[in-house]
Tab-separated table of C-alpha atoms in Angstrom:
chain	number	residue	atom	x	y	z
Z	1	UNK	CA	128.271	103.812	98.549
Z	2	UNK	CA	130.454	105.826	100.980
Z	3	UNK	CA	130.885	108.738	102.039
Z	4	UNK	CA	134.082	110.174	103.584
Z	5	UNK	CA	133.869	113.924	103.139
Z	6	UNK	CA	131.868	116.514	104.438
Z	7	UNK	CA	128.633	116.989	101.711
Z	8	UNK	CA	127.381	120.087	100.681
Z	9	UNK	CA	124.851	121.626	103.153
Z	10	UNK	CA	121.821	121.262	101.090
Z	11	UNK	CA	120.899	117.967	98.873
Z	12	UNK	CA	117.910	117.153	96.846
Z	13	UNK	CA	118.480	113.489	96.212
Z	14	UNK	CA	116.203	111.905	93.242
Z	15	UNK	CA	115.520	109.033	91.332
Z	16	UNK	CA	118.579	109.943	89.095
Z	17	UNK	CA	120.276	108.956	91.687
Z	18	UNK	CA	119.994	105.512	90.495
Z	19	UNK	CA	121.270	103.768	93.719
Z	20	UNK	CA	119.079	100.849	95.546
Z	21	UNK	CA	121.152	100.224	98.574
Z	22	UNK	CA	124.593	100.564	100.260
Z	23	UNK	CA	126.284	101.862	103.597
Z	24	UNK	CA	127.616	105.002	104.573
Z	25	UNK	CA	129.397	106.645	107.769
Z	26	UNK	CA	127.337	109.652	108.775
Z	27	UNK	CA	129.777	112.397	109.162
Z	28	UNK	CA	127.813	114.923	110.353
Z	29	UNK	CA	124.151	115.757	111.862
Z	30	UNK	CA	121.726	115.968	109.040
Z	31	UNK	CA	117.639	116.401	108.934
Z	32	UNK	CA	115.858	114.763	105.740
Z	33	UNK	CA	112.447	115.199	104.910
Z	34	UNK	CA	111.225	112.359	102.498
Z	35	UNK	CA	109.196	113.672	99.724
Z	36	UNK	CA	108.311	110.351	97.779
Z	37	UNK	CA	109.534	106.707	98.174
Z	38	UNK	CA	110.643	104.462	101.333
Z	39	UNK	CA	113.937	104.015	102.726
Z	40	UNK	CA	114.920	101.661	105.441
Z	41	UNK	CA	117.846	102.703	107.832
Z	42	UNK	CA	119.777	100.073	109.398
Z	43	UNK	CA	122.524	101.545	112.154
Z	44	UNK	CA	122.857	97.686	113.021
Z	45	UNK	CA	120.855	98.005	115.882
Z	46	UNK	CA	117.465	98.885	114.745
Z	47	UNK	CA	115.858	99.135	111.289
Z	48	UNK	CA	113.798	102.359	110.345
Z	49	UNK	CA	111.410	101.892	107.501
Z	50	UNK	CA	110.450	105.727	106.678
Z	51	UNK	CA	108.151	106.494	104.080
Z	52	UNK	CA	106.675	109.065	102.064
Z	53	UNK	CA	106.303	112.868	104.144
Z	54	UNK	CA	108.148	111.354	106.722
Z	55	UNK	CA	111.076	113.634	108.519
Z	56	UNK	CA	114.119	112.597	110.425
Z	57	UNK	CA	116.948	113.311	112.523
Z	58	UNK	CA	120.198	111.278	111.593
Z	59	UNK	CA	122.993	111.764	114.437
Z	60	UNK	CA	126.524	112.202	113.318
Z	61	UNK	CA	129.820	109.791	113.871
Z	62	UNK	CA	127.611	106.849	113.098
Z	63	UNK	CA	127.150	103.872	110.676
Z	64	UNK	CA	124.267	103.409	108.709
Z	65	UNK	CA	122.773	101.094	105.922
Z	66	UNK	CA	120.359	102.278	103.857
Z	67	UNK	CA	117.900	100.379	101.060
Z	68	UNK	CA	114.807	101.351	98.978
Z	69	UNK	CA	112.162	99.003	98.067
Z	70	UNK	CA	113.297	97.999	94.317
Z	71	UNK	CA	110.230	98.981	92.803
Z	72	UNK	CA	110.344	102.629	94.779
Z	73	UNK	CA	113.975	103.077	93.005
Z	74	UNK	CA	112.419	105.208	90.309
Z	75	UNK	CA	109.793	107.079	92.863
Z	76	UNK	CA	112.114	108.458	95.124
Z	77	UNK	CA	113.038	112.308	96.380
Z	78	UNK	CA	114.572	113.514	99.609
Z	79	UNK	CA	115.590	117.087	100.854
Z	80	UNK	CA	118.485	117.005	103.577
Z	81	UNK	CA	120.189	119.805	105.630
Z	82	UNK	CA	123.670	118.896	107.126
Z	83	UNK	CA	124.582	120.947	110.178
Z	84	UNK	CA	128.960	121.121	109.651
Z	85	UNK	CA	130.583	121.827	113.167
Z	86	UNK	CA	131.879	124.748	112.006
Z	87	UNK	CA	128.830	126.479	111.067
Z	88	UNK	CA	126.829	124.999	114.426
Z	89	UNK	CA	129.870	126.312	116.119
Z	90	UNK	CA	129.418	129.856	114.584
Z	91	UNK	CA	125.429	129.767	115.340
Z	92	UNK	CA	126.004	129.166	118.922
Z	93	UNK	CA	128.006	132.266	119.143
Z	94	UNK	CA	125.936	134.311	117.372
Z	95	UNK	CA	122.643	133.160	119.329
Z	96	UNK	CA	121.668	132.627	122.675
Z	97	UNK	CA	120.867	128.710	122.965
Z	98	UNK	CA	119.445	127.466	126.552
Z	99	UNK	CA	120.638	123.638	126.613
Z	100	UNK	CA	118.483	121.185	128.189
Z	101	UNK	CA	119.735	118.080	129.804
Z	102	UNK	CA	121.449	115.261	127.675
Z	103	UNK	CA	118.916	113.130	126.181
Z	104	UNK	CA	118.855	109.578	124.182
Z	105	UNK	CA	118.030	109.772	120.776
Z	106	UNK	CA	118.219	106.878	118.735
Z	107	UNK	CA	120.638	107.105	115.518
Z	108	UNK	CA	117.687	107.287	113.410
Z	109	UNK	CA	114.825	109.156	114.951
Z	110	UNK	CA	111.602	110.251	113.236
Z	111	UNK	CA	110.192	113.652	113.845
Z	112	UNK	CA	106.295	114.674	114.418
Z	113	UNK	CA	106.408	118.083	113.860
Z	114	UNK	CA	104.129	120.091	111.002
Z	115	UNK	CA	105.814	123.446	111.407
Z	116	UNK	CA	109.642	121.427	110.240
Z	117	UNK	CA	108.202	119.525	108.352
Z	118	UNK	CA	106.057	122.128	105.801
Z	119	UNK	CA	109.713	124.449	106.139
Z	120	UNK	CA	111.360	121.233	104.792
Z	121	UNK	CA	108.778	121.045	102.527
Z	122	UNK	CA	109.104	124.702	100.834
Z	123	UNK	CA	112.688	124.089	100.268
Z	124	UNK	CA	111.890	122.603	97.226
Z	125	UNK	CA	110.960	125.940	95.422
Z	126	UNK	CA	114.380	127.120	96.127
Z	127	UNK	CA	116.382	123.810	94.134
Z	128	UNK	CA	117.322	125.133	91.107
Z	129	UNK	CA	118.871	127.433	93.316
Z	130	UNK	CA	120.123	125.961	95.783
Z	131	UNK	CA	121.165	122.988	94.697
Z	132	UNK	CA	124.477	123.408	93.669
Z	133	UNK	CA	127.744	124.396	95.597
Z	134	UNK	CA	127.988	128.123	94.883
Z	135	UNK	CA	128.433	131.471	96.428
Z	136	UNK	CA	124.826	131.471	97.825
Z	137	UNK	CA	123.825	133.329	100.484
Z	138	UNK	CA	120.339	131.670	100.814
Z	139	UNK	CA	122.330	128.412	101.897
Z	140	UNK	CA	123.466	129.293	105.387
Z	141	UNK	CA	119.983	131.590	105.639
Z	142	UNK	CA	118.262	128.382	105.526
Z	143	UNK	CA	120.317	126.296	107.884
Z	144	UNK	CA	119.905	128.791	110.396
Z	145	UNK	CA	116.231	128.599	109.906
Z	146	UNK	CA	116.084	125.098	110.829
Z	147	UNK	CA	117.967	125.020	113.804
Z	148	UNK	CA	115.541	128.364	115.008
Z	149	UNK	CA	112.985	126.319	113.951
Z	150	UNK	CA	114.245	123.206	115.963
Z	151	UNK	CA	115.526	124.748	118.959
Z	152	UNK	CA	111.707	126.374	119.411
Z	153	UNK	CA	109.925	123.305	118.683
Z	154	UNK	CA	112.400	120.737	119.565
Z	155	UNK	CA	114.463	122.029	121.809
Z	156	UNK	CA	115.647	118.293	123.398
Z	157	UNK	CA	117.825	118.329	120.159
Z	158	UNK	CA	120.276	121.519	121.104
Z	159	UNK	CA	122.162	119.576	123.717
Z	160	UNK	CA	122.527	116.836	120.350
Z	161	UNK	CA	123.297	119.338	118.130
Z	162	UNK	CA	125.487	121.285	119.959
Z	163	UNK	CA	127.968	118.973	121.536
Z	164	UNK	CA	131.288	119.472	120.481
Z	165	UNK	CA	133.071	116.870	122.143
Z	166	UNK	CA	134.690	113.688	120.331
Z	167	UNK	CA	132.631	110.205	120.463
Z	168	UNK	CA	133.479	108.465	123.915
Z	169	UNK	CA	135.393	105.524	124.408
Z	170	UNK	CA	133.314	102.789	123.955
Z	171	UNK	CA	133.702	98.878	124.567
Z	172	UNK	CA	135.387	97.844	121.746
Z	173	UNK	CA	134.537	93.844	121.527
Z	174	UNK	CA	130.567	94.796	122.084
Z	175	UNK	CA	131.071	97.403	119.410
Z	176	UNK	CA	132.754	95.236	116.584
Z	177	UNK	CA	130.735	92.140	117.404
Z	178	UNK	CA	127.676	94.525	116.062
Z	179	UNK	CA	129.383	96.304	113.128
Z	180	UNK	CA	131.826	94.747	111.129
Z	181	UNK	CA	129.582	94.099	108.837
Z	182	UNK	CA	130.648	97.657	107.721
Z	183	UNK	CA	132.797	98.506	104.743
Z	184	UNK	CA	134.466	101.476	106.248
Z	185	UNK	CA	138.251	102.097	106.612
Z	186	UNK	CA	139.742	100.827	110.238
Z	187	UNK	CA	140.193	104.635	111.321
Z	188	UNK	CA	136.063	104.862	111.030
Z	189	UNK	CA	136.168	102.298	113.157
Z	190	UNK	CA	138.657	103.644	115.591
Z	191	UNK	CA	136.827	107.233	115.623
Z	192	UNK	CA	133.226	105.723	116.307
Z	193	UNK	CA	134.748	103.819	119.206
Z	194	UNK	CA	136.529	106.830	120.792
Z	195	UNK	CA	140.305	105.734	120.419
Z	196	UNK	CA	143.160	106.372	118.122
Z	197	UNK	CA	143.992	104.011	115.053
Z	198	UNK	CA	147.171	103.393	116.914
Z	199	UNK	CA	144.816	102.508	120.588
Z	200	UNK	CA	142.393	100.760	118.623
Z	201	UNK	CA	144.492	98.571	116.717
Z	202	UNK	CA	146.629	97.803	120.582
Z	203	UNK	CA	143.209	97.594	122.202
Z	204	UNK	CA	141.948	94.948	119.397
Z	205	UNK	CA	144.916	92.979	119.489
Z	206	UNK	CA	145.273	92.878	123.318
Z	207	UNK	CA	141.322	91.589	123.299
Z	208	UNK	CA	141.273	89.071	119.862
Z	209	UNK	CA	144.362	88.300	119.243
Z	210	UNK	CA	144.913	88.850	115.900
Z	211	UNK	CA	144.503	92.145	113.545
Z	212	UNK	CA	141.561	94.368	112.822
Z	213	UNK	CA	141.576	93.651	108.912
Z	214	UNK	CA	141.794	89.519	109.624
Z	215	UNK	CA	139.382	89.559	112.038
Z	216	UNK	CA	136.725	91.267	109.993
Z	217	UNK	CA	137.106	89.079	107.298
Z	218	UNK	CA	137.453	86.023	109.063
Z	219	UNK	CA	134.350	87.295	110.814
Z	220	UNK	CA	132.086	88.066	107.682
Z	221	UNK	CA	133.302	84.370	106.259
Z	222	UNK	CA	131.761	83.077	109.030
Z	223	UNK	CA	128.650	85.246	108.975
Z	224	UNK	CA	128.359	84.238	105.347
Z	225	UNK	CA	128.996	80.703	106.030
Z	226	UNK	CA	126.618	80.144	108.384
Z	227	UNK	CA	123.793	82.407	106.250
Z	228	UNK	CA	124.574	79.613	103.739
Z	229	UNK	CA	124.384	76.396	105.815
Z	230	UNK	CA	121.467	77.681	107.890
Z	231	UNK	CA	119.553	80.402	105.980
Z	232	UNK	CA	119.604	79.071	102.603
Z	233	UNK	CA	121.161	82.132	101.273
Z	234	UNK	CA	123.253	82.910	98.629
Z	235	UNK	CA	126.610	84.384	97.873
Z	236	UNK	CA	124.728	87.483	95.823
Z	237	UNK	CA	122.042	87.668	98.240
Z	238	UNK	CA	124.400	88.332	100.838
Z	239	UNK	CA	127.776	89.749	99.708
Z	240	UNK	CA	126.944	93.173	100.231
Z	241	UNK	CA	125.295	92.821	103.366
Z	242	UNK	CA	128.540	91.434	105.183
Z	243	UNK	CA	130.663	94.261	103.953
Z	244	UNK	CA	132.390	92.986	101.035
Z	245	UNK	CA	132.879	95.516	97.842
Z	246	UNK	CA	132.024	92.904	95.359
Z	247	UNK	CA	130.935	89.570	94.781
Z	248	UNK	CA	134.438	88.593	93.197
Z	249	UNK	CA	135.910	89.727	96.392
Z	250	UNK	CA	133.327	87.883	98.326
Z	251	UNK	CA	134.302	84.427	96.282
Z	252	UNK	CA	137.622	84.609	96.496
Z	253	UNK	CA	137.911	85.086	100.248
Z	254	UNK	CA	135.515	82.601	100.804
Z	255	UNK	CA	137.216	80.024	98.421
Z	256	UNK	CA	140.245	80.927	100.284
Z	257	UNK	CA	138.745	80.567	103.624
Z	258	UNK	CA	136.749	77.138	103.081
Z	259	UNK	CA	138.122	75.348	99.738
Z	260	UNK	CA	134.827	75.328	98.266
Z	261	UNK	CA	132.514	78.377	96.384
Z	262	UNK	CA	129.370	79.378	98.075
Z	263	UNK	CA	127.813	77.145	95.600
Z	264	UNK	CA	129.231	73.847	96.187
Z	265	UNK	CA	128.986	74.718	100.342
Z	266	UNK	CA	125.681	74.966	99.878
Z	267	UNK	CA	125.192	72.404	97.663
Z	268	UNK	CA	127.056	69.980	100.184
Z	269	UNK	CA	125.251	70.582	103.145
């Protein structure tokens, strides 16, 4: 599961949803409260388990993988504001915002604060009302609510929030060795690293040697290689995980890669 445009401001997410797990680039800033359920967050660095009441700050121009317990599939809600540019853009000239100094906050970060959390909360009166892409006027109302509401009682999250600029260049080898386990499209890849597709595909060549999209694969083939040999795993258990679409894709590469299934490499041993 992907996403690749910009989602409508307001979402009440539900057990129709149906999904269990998958991966998504975060797009923009967004602040979910978590009415029932768990959800784990992996941004390949650190893995949030968040449960039930819980409320968090995701970060934008970031990778993510998310997962709910299986039997929490059916017992699952969340409400989630996402702040567009645009709109921040047009809040910070229509309010006076006092900035405080850059501060670190992780991709995922959990938030302990009653006041956000019960406003999150009341939002749920409003769904049949707000839940659908419309000419409503309560939409916008509410988003600027939060950020009021955030700026007063977490103000370490304007200079987040507000910050305009595009992702800085980042080392690209340390970068890649910790996400290509990502299904995203190279130019994801080339945004989240600060660079150009054209800079990042020079700068990846000039480093490996070879091209982004062989690289990846050959790298998840060894991932899943050694999660077989070592870790017992299988192809199913794993597929998904390393970034592949679907297991027939996974098979087939790996066939291609090694001469054997998943099966008989395991098997073999």
């Amino acid at each position: 599961m992907q996403s690749t445009l910009d989602p409508y401001p307001l979402s009440f997410s539900c057990e129709a949803a149906g999904w269990r797990d998958g991966e998504q680039f975060v797009s923009l800033h967004c602040l979910t409260y978590l009415v029932k359920g768990e959800l784990l967050l992996d941004d390949g660095h650190t893995c949030t388990l968040l449960k039930e009441g819980d409320l968090f700050f995701c970060r934008k121009n970031q990778l993510l993988r998310f997962r709910k317990p299986q039997e929490k599939v059916k017992d699952f809600k969340t409400v989630t504001l996402f702040f567009a540019e645009r709109f921040l853009g047009d809040f910070a000239n229509e309010y006076p915002i006092r900035l405080s100094e850059n501060v670190a906050v992780p991709s995922v970060q959990r938030i302990e604060n009653n006041i956000i959390k019960s406003f999150m909360d009341s939002l749920q009166a409003y769904e049949p009302f707000l839940a659908t892409p419309s000419e409503n006027a309560l939409v916008p109302l509410k988003l600027r609510e939060a950020l009021l509401l955030m700026l007063q009682h977490l103000p370490q999250y304007g200079s987040i929030l507000f910050d305009f600029s595009n992702p800085v260049k980042k080392d690209l080898s340390t970068f890649m060795e910790k996400n290509f386990h990502f299904n995203v499209p190279l130019e994801r890849f080339a945004l989240l690293t600060g660079r150009s597709l054209t800079s990042f595909k020079r700068d990846f060549k000039a480093i490996y040697g070879e091209s982004p999209a062989r690289w990846i694969i050959r790298k998840r083939l060894e991932s899943a290689y050694e999660m077989i040999t070592q870790q017992e795993k299988t192809a199913v258990e794993i597929y998904q995980d390393l970034g592949f679409r679907d297991l027939s894709h996974f098979s087939y590469a790996f066939k291609k890669q090694y001469g054997l299934n998943a099966s008989q490499v395991k098997k073999n041993r």
